[in-house]
Short mmCIF file of C-alpha atoms in Angstrom, two decimals:
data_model
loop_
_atom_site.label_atom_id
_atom_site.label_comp_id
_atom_site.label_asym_id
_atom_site.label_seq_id
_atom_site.Cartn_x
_atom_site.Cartn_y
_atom_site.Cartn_z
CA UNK A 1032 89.82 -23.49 169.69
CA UNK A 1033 87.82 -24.99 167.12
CA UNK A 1034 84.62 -26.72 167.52
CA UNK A 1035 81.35 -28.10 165.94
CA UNK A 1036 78.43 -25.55 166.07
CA UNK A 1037 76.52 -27.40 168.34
CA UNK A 1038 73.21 -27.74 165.95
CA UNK A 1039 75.83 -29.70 164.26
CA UNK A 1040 76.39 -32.05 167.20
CA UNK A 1041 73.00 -32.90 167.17
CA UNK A 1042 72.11 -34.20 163.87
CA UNK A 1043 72.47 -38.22 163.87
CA UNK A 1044 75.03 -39.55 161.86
CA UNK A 1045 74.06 -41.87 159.12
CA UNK A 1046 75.09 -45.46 159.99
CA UNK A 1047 75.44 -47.25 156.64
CA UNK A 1048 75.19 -51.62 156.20
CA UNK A 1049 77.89 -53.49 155.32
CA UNK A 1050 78.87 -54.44 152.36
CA UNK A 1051 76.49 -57.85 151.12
CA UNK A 1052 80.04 -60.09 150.80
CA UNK A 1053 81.39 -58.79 153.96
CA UNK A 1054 77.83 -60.11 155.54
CA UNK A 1055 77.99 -63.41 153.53
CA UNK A 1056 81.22 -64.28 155.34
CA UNK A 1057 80.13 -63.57 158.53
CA UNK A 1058 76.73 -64.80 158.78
CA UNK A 1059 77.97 -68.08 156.40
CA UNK A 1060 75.60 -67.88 153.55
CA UNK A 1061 75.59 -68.18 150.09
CA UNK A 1062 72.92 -65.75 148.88
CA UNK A 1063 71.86 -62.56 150.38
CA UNK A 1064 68.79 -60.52 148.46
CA UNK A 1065 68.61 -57.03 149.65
CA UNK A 1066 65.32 -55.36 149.60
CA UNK A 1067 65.83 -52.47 152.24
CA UNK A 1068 66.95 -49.80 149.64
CA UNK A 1069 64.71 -49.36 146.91
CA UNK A 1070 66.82 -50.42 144.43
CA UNK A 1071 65.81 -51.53 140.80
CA UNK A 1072 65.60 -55.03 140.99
CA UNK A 1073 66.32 -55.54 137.55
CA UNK A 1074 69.75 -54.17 137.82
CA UNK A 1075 71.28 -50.73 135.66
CA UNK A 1076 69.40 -49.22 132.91
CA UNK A 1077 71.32 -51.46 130.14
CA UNK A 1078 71.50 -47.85 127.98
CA UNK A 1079 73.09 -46.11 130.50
CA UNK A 1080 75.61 -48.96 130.79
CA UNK A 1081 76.47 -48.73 127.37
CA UNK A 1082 77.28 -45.35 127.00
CA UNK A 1083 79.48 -45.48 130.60
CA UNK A 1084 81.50 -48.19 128.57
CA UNK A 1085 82.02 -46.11 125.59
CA UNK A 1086 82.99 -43.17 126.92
CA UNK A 1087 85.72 -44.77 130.01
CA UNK A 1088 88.67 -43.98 127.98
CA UNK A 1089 87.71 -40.11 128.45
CA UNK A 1090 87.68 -40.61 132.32
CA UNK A 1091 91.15 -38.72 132.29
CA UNK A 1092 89.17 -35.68 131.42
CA UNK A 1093 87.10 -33.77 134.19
CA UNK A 1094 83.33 -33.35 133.09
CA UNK A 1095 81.32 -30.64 132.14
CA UNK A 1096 81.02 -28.48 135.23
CA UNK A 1097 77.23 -27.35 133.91
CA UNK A 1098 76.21 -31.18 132.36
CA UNK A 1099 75.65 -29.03 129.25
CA UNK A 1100 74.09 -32.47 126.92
CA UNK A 1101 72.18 -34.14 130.41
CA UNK A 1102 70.22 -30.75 131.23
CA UNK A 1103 69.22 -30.08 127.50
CA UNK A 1104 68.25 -33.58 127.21
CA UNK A 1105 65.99 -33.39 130.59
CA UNK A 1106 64.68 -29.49 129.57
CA UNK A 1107 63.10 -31.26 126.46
CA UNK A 1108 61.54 -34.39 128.32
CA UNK A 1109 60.39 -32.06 130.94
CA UNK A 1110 59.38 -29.07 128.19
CA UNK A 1111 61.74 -26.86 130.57
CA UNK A 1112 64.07 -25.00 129.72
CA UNK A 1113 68.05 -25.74 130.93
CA UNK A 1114 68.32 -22.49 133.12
CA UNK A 1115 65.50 -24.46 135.31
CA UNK A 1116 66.87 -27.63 136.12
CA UNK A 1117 69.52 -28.07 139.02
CA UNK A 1118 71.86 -31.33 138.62
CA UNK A 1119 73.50 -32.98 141.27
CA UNK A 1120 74.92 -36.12 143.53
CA UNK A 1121 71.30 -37.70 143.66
CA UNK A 1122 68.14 -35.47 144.94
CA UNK A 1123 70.25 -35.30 148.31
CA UNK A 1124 72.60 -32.84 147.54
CA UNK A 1125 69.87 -30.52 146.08
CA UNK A 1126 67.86 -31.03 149.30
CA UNK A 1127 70.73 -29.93 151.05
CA UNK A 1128 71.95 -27.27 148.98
CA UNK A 1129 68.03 -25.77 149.29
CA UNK A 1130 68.24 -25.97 153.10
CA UNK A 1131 71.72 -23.95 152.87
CA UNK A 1132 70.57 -21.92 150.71
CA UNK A 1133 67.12 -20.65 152.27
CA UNK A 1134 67.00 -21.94 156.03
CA UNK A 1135 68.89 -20.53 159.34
CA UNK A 1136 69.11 -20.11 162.79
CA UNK A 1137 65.54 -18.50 163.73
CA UNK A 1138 63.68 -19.80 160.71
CA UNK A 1139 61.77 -22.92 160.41
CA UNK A 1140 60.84 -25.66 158.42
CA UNK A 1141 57.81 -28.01 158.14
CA UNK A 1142 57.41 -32.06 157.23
CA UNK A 1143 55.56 -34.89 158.38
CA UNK A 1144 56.92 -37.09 161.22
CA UNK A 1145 56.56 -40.06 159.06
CA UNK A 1146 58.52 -38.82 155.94
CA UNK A 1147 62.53 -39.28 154.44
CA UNK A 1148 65.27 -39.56 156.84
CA UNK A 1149 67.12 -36.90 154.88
CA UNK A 1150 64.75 -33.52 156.29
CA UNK A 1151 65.42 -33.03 159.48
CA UNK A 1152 68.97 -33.65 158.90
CA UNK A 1153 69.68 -31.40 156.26
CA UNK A 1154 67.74 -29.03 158.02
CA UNK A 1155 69.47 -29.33 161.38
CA UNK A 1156 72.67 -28.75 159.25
CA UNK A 1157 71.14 -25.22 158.41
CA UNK A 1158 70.20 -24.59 162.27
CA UNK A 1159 67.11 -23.53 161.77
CA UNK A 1160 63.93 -24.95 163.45
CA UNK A 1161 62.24 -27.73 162.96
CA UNK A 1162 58.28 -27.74 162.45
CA UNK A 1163 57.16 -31.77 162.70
CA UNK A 1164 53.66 -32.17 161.47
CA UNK A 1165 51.50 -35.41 162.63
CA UNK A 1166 50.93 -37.89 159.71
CA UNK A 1167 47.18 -38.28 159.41
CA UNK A 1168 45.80 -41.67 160.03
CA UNK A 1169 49.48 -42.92 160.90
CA UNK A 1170 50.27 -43.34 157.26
CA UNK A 1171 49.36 -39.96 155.25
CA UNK A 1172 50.84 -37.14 154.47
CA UNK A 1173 48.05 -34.60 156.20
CA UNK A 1174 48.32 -31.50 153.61
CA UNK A 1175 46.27 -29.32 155.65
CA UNK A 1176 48.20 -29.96 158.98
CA UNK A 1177 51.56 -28.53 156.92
CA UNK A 1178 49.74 -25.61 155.66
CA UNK A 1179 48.81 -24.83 159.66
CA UNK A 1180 52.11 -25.64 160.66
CA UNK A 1181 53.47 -22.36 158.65
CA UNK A 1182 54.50 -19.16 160.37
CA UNK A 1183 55.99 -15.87 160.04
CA UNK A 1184 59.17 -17.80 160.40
CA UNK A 1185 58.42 -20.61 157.87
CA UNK A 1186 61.18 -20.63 155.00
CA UNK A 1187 60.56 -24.17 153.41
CA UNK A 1188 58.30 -26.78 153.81
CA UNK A 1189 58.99 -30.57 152.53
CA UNK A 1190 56.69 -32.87 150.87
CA UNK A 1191 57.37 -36.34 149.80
CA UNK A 1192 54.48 -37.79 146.73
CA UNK A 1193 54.89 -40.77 146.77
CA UNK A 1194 56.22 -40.68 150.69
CA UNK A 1195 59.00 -42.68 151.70
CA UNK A 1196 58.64 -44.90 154.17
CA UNK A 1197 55.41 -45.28 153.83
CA UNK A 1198 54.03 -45.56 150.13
CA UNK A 1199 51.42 -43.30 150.13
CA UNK A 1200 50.65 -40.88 147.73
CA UNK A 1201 48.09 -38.11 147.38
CA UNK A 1202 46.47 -36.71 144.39
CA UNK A 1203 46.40 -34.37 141.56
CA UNK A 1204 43.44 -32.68 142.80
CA UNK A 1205 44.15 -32.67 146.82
CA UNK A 1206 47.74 -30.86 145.81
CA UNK A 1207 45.83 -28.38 143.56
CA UNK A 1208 43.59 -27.08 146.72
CA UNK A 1209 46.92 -27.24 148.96
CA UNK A 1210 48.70 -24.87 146.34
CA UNK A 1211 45.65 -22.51 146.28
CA UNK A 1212 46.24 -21.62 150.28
CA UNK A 1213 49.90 -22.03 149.98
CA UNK A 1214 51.76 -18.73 150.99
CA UNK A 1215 53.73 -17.04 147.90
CA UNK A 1216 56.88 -16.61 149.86
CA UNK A 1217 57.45 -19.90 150.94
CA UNK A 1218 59.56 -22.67 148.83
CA UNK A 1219 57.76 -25.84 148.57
CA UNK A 1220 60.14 -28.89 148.00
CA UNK A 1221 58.10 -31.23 146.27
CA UNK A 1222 60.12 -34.83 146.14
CA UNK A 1223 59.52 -36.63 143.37
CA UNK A 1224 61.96 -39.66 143.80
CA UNK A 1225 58.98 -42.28 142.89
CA UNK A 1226 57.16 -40.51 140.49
CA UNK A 1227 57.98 -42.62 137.51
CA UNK A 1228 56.60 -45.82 140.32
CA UNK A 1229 53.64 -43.63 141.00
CA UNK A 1230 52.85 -43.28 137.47
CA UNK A 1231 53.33 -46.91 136.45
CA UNK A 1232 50.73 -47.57 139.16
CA UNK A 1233 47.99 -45.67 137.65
CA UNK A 1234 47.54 -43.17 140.52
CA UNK A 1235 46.87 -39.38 139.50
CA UNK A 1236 49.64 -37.98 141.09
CA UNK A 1237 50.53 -34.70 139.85
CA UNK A 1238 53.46 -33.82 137.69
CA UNK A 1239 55.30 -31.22 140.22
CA UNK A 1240 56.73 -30.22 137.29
CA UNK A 1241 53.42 -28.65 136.07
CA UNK A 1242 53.33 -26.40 138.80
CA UNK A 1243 56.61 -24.87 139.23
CA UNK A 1244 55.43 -21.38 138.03
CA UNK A 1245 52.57 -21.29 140.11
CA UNK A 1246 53.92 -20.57 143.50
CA UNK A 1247 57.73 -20.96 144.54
CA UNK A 1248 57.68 -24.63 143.57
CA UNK A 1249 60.91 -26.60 143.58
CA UNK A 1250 60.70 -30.77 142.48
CA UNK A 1251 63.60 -33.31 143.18
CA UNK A 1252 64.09 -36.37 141.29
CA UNK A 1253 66.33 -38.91 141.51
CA UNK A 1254 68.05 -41.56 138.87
CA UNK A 1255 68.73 -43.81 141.54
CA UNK A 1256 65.27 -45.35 141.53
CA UNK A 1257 63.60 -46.46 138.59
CA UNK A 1258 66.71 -45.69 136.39
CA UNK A 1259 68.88 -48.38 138.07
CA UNK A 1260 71.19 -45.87 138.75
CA UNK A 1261 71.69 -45.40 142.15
CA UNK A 1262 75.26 -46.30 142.46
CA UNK A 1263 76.36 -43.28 139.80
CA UNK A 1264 74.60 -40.68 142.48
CA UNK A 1265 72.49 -38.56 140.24
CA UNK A 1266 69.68 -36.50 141.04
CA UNK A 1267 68.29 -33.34 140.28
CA UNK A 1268 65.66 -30.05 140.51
CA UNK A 1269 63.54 -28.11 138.79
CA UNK A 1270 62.39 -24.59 139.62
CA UNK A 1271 62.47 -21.34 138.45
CA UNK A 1272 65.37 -19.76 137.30
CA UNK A 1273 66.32 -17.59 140.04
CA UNK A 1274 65.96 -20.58 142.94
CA UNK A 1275 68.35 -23.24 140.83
CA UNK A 1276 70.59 -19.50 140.13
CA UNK A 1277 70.79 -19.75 144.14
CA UNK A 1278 71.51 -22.95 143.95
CA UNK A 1279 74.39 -23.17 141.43
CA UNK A 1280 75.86 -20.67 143.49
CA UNK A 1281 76.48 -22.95 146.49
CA UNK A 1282 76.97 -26.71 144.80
CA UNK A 1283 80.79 -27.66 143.91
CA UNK A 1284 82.15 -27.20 140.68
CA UNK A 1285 82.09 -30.32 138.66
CA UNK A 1286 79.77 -32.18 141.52
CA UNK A 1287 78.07 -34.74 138.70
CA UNK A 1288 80.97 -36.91 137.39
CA UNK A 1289 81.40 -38.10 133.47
CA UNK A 1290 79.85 -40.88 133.93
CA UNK A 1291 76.84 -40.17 136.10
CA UNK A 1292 76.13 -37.09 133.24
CA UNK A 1293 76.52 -39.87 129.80
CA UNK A 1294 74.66 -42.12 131.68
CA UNK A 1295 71.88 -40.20 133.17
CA UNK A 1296 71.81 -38.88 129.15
CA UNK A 1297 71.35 -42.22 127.70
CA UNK A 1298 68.66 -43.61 130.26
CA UNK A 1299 66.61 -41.20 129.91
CA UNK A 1300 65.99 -42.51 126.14
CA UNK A 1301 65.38 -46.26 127.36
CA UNK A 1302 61.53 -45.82 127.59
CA UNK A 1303 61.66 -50.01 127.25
CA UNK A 1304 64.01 -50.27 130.73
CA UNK A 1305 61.53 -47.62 132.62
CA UNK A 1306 58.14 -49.51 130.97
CA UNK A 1307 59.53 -52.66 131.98
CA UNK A 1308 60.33 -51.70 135.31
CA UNK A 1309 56.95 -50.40 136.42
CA UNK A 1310 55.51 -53.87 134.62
CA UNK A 1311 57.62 -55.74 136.95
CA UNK A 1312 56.48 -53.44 140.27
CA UNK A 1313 53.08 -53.64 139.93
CA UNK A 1314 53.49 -57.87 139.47
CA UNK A 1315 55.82 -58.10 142.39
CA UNK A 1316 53.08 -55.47 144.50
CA UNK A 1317 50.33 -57.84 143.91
CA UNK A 1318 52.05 -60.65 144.43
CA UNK A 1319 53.13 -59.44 148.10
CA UNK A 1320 49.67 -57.98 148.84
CA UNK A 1321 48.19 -61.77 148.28
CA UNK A 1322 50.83 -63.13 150.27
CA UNK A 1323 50.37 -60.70 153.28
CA UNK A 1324 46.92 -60.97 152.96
CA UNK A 1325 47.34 -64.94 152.99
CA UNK A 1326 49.62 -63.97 156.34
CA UNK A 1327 46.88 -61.66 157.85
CA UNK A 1328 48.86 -59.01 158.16
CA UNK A 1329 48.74 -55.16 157.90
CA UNK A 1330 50.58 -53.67 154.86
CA UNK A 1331 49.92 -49.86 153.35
CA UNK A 1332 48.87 -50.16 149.56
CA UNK A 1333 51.85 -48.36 148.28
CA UNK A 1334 52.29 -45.80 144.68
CA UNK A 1335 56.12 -46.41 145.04
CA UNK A 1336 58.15 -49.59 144.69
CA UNK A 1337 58.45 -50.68 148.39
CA UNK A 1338 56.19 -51.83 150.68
CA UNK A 1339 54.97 -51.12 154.80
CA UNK A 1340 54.06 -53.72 156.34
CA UNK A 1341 52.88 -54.70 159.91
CA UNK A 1342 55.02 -57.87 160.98
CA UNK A 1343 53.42 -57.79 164.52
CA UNK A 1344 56.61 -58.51 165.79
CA UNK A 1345 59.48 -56.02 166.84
CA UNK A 1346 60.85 -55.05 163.64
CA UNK A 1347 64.29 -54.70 164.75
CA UNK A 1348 64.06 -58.43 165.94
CA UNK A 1349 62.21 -59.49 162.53
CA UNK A 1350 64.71 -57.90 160.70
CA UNK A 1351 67.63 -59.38 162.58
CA UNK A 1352 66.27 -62.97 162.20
CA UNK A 1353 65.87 -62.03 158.50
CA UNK A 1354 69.22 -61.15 157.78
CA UNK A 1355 70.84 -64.33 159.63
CA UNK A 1356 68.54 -65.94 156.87
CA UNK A 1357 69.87 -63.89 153.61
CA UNK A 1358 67.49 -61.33 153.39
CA UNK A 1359 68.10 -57.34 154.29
CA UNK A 1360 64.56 -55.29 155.09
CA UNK A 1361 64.45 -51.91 156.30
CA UNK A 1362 63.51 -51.61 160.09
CA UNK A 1363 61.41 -49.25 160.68
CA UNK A 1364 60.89 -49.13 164.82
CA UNK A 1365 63.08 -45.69 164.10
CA UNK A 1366 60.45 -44.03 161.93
CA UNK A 1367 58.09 -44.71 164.98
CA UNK A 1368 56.36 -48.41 163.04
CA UNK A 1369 58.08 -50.75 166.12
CA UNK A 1370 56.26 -53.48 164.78
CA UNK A 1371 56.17 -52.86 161.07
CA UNK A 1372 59.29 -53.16 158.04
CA UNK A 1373 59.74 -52.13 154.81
CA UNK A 1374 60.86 -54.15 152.18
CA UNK A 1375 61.46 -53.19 148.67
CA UNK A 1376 59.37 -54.82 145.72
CA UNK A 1377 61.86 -57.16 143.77
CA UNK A 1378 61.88 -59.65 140.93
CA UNK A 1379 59.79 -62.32 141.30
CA UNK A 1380 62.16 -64.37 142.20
CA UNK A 1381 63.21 -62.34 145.07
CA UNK A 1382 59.91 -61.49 146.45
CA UNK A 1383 58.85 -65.57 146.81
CA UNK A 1384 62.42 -66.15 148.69
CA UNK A 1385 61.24 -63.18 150.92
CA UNK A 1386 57.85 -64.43 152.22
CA UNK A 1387 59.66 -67.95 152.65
CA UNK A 1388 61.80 -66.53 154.71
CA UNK A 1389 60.02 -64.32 156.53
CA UNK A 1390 57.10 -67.13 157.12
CA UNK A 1391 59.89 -68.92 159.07
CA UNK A 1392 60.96 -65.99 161.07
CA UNK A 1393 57.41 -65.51 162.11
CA UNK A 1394 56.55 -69.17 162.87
CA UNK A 1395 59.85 -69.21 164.77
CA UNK A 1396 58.66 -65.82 166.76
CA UNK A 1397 55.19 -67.46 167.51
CA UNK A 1398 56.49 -70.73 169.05
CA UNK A 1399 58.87 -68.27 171.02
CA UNK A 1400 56.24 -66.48 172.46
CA UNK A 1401 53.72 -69.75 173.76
#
């Protein structure tokens, strides 16, 4: 008979929201700003939109099974060449194509407790083990606690800069004295899905990039972020050669659509849309620091464009009360914050209808409690 492996059994199935006009209907209002993904608030990169349009009467046609015109364009911006760069349905499928590729029963693999949802999945999908290092001070990624974590058995290790949930980021120089102990034949996944926030925020992150010839360095990126792009699912990897070789081997044929390749082509010329964007992060991140501050409460000064923040509250119950109110955060008691949220920086707009909101939801919480 057949069956699920049972280190397939295991791994938690994702439980996605509903959709916003489903909740309208139900909960009876007229508005609903989400800030729990980390969307763009400003909406598509209007480049990318353009060159979708033009090109829909070709959608009869399948696309270019290696994105031929979207990797040359990215080997020049990245001064890589094309045989580097792995494409694919947002930096998700390359993190799990890199955990079927390299992990297995009786390996492991090492990330921080307080780091993306998507690492122990994909690598309970693979069956191998799982290595959880402690985050240091709560909210850090602690770079010396991964390299203790490695073994004989180590395959890959994960690292998130900027680190989702929590913001943080660390350094150019701090990675530079990780990659000088880091074993030669281990893969290091560097994820990169906020770098273009990180930049815009003036922190000296390092350009993974920069490094991928160093040791066996492999950086995922996503279009979903700062490109306004999250709904076309594109993502992708650079590495050496002979790791995105390995890689190609395993993904689907044709896995980025026609659209998600001429758009990802086109937005990567709008240096205005990705400018603007960071301009509009860092207003909407000071904004919300005042305002917490204002609140008294606890947030994590954040390189990415979302931010953590200590409600005092239960955060499923803050988030509930939110939503009944038009406003979707990201809970984060899962992630092991039971008090804290996350919500994603938005337009100006959105961010002042946020802390109205949640000031109610607090004051409401506070009278409940005397």
């Amino acid at each position: 008979m057949f069956s699920l492996p049972d280190h397939i059994k295991k791994v938690k199935v994702y439980e996605p929201g509903k959709p916003e006009e489903e909740l309208k209907r139900e909960l009876g209002l007229k508005e609903i700003v989400k800030l729990a993904s980390n969307e763009n608030p400003l909406g598509p990169c209007p480049s990318a939109v353009r060159a979708i349009i033009e090109d829909l009467k070709n959608l009869n046609r399948y696309p270019d099974g290696n994105s031929y015109y979207l990797k040359k364009k990215l080997s020049e911006k990245l001064n890589v060449k094309p045989e580097n760069i792995f494409l694919g349905l947002g930096s998700n499928e390359a993190l799990d194509i890199v955990s079927r590729a390299y992990l297995r029963p009786g390996l492991n693999a090492v990330y921080s407790e307080k780091s993306f949802a998507v690492y122990p999945i994909v690598v309970q999908l693979s069956g191998a083990d799982h290595k959880v290092v402690k985050a240091k001070d709560n909210y850090y990624m602690d770079l010396k606690a991964h390299l203790d974590a490695i073994d004989e058995n180590t395959a890959v290790v994960f690292l998130a800069n900027p680190n989702n949930p929590t913001g943080t980021a660390f350094s150019r120089k701090e990675f530079e004295e990780f990659l000088k102990e880091f074993p030669d034949d281990v893969l290091l996944v560097l994820d990169e899905a906020y770098y273009e926030y990180a930049v815009g925020s003036g922190f000296d992150v390092p350009n993974g990039v920069d490094y991928i010839y160093e040791k066996n360095v492999l950086v995922t990126r996503t279009f979903s972020k700062i490109y306004g792009l999250a709904g076309l699912r594109l993502g992708y990897a650079v590495g050496r050669k002979e790791i995105i070789a390995d890689m190609n081997r395993i993904r689907q044929p044709f896995n980025v659509t026609r659209p998600a390749q001429i758009g990802g082509a086109a937005a990567l010329d709008d240096n205005m849309f990705i400018k603007h964007s960071q301009v509009v992060n860092e207003e909407g991140k000071k904004y919300l620091y005042k305002e917490f501050e204002r609140l008294g409460l606890k947030y994590v000064p954040t390189c990415a464009n979302f931010i953590l923040v200590d409600v005092g509250f239960p955060s499923r119950e803050v988030f509930n009360r939110l939503l009944k109110k038009g406003v979707i955060v990201r809970a984060m008691d899962g992630y092991g914050f039971p008090t804290h949220i996350r919500v994603t920086i938005g337009t100006m707009r959105e961010n002042i209808f946020f802390i109205n909101k949640l000031i109610e939801v607090l004051e409401e919480l506070k009278d409940e409690a005397l």
